[in-house]
Short mmCIF file of C-alpha atoms in Angstrom, two decimals:
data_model
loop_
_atom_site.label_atom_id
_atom_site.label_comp_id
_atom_site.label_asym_id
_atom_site.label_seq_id
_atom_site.Cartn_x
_atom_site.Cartn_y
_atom_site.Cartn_z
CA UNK A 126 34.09 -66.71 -61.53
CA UNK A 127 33.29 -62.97 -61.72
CA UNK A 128 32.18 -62.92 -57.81
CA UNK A 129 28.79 -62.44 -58.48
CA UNK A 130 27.08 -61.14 -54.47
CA UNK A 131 24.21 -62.21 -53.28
CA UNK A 132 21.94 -59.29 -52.04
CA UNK A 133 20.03 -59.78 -48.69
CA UNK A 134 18.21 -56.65 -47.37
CA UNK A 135 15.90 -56.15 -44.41
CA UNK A 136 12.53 -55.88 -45.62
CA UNK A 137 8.92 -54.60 -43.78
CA UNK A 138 5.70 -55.22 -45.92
CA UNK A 139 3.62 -53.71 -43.10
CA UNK A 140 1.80 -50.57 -43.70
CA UNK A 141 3.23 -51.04 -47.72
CA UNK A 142 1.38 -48.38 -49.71
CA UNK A 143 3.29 -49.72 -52.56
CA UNK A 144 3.31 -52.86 -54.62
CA UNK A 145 7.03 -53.52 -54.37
CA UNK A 146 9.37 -55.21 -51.82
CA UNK A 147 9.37 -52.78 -48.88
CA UNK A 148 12.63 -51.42 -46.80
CA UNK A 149 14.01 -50.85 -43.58
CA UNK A 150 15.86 -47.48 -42.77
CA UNK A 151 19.56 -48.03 -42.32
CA UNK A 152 21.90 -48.80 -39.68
CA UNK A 153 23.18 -45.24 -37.93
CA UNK A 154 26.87 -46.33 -38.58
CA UNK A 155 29.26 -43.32 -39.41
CA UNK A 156 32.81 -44.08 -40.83
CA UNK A 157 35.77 -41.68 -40.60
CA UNK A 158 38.90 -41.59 -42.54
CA UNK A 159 41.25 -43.24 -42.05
CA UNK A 160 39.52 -45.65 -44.37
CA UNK A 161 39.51 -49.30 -44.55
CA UNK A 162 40.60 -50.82 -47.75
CA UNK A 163 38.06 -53.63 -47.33
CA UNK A 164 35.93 -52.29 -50.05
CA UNK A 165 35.84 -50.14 -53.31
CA UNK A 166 33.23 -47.72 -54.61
CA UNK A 167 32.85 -46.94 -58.43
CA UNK A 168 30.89 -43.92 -58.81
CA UNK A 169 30.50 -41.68 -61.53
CA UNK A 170 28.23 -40.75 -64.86
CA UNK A 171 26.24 -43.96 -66.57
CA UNK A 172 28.34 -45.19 -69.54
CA UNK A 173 31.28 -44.59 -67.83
CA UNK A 174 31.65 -48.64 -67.74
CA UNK A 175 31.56 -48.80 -63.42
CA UNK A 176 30.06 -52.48 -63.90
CA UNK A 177 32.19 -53.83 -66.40
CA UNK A 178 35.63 -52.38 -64.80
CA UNK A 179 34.65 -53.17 -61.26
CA UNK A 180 34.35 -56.48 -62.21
CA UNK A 181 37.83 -56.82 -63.99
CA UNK A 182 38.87 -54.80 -60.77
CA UNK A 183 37.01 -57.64 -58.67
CA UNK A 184 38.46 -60.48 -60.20
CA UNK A 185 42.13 -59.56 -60.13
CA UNK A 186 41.85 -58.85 -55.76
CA UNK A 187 40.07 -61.87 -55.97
CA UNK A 188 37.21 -59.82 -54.26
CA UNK A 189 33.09 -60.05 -54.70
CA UNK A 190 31.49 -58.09 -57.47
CA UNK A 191 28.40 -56.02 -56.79
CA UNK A 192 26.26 -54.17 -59.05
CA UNK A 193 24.00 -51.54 -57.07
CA UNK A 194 21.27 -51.12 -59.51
CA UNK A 195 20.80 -55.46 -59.48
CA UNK A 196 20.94 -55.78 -55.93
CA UNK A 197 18.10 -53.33 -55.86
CA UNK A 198 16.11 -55.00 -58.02
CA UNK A 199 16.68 -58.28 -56.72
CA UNK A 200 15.21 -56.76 -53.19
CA UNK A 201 12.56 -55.06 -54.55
CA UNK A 202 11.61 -57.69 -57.04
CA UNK A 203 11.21 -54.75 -59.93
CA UNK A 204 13.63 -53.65 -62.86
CA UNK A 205 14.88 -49.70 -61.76
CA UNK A 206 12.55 -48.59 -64.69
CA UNK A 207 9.86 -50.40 -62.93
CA UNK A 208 10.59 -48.40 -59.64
CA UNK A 209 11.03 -45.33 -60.71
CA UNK A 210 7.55 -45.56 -62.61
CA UNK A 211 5.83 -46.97 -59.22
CA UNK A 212 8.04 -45.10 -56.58
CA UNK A 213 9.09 -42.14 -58.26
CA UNK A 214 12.73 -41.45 -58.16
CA UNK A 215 12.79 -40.60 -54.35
CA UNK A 216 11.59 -44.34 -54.02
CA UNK A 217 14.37 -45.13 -55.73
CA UNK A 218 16.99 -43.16 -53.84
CA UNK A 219 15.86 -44.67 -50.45
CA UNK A 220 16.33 -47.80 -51.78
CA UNK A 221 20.01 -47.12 -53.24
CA UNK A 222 20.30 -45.51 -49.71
CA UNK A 223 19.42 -49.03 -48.09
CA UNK A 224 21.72 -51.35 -50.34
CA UNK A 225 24.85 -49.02 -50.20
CA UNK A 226 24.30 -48.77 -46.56
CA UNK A 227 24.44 -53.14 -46.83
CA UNK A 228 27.33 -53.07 -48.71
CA UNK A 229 29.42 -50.76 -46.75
CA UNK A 230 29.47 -53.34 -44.06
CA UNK A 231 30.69 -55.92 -46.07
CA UNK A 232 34.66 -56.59 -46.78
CA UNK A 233 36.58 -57.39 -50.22
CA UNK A 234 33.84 -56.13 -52.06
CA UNK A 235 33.72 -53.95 -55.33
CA UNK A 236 30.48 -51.97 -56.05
CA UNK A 237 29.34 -50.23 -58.48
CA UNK A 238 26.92 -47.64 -58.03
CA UNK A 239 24.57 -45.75 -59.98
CA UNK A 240 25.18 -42.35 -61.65
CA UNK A 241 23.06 -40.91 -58.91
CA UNK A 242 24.16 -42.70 -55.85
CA UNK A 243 26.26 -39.70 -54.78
CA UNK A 244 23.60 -37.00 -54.34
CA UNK A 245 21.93 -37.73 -51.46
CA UNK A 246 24.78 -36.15 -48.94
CA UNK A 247 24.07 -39.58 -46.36
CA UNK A 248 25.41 -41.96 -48.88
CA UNK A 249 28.74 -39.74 -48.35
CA UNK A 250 29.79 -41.58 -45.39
CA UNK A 251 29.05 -45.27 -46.39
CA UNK A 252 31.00 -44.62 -49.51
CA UNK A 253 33.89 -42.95 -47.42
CA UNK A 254 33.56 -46.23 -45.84
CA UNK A 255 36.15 -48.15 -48.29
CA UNK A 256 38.36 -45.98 -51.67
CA UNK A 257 36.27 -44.19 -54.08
CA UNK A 258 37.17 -44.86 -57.37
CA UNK A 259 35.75 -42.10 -60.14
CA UNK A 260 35.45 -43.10 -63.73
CA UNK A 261 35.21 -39.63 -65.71
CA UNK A 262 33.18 -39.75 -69.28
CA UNK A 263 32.87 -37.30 -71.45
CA UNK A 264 29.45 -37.38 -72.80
CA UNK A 265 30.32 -37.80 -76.08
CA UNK A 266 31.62 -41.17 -74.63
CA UNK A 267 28.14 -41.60 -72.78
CA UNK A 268 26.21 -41.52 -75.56
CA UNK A 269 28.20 -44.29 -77.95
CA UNK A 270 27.95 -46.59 -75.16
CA UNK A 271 24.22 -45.93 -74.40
CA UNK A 272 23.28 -45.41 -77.93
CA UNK A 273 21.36 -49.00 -77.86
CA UNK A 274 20.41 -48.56 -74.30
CA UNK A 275 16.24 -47.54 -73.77
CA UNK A 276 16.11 -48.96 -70.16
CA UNK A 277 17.14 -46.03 -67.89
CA UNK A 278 14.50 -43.70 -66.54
CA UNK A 279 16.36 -40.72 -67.30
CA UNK A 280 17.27 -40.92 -70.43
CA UNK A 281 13.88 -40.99 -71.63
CA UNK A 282 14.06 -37.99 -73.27
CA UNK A 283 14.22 -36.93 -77.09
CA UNK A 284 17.53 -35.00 -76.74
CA UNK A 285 19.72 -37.59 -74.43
CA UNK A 286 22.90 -35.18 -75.17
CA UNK A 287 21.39 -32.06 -73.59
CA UNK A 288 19.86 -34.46 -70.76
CA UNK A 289 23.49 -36.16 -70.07
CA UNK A 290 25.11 -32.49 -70.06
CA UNK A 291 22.53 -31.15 -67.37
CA UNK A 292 23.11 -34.40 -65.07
CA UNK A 293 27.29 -34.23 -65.27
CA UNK A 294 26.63 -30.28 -64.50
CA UNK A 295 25.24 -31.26 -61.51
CA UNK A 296 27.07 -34.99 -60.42
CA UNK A 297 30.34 -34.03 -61.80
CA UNK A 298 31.37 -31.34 -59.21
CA UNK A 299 30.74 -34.36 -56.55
CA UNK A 300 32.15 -37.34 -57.92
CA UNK A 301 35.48 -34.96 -58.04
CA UNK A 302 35.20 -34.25 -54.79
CA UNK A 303 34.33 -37.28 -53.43
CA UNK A 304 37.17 -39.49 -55.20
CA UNK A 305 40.37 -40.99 -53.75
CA UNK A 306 41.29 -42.25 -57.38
CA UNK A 307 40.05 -40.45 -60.42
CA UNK A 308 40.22 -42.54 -64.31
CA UNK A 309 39.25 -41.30 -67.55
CA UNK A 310 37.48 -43.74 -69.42
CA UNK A 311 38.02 -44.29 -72.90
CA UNK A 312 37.36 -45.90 -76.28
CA UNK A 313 40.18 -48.83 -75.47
CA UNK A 314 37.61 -51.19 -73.45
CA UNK A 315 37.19 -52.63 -69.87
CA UNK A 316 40.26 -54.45 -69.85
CA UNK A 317 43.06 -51.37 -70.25
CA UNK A 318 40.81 -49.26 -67.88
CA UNK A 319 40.70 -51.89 -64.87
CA UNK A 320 44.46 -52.26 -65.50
CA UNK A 321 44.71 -48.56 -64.86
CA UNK A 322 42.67 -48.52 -61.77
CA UNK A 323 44.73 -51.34 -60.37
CA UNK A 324 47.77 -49.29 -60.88
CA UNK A 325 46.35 -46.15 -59.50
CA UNK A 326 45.37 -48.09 -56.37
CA UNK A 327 48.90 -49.71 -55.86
CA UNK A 328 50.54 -46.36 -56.45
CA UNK A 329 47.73 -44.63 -53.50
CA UNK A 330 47.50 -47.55 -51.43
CA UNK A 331 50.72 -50.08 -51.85
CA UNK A 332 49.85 -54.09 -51.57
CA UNK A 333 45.36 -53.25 -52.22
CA UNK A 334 44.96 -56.68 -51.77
CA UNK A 335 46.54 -57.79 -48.62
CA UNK A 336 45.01 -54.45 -46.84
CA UNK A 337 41.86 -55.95 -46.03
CA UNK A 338 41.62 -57.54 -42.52
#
């Protein structure tokens, strides 16, 4: 199997001013290097291919595979698209807050965040809570792979290129400086890339999967 999670999330309806799936502010739980290697974070630009490595990455620790973006739909009962039209996109960013916050207590678990996840400086720490694994793409790259793509809020634009260059202007500079392993992706497919993470992650961090406790 692919280790598909299941997503469970605190929830409040009361005093809901919108139509979606409510949520409960996170647990005040701050993590400090040195880090755990119970979990690992993919963060970077959308395109990059986060989901489909993680879950090559997943498969060969043997560890659960979690896709941000789903488990946030499967708590709020709404495609993103659906909650950023609704919530905005700060309703959207609490809610990415909430599920990375779940995750980060969990243990031999690979997520993979949104393109976003990283700019809201309180995620910091429950990403710092397992290795952070940054898959770079230029966004020449980007746009092959999202060419066919219409779902995602913000790249509903007419000029995607120019959109994708102002977002890696701003994301870029923190991926890089959040990262404990940094991978370029490229046109050679999931399969070569996860091979190169694993590698990174044995050369940084010898034996990944018998860290965990």
């Amino acid at each position: 199997s692919e280790h598909h999670a299941a997503c469970t999330f605190a929830n409040t309806r009361k005093g809901a001013r919108s139509p979606l799936t409510q949520i409960a502010a996170p647990r005040a739980i701050r993590y400090h290097r040195p880090m755990s290697f119970e979990r690992i974070f993919f963060i970077g630009p959308m395109g990059a291919g986060k989901s489909t490595v993680g879950k090559r990455v997943a498969r060969q620790l043997n560890w659960t595979f979690v896709d941000l973006d789903r488990c946030i739909e499967s708590d709020a009962g709404a495609t993103v698209s659906l909650i950023f039209e609704v919530e905005g996109e700060a309703g959207f960013r609490a809610r990415e807050t909430q599920a990375l916050a779940n995750q980060s207590a969990r243990k031999n678990v690979v997520v993979a965040t949104g393109g976003g996840a990283v700019l809201a400086h309180s995620n910091h720490e429950w990403l710092r809570s397992g290795v952070i694994v940054y898959l770079e793409a230029p966004v020449e790259l980007q746009l092959e792979r999202l060419a066919r793509d219409h779902t995602r809020p913000l790249l509903q634009t007419p000029d995607r290129a120019e959109r994708l260059r102002r977002l890696a202007e701003v994301r870029n500079p923190i991926y890089a400086a959040l990262a404990d392993v940094r991978i370029t992706a490229d046109r050679h497919g999931p399969g070569p890339t996860a091979r190169r993470v694993l590698a990174a992650l044995q050369q940084c961090f010898p034996d990944p999967s018998n860290e965990s406790t």
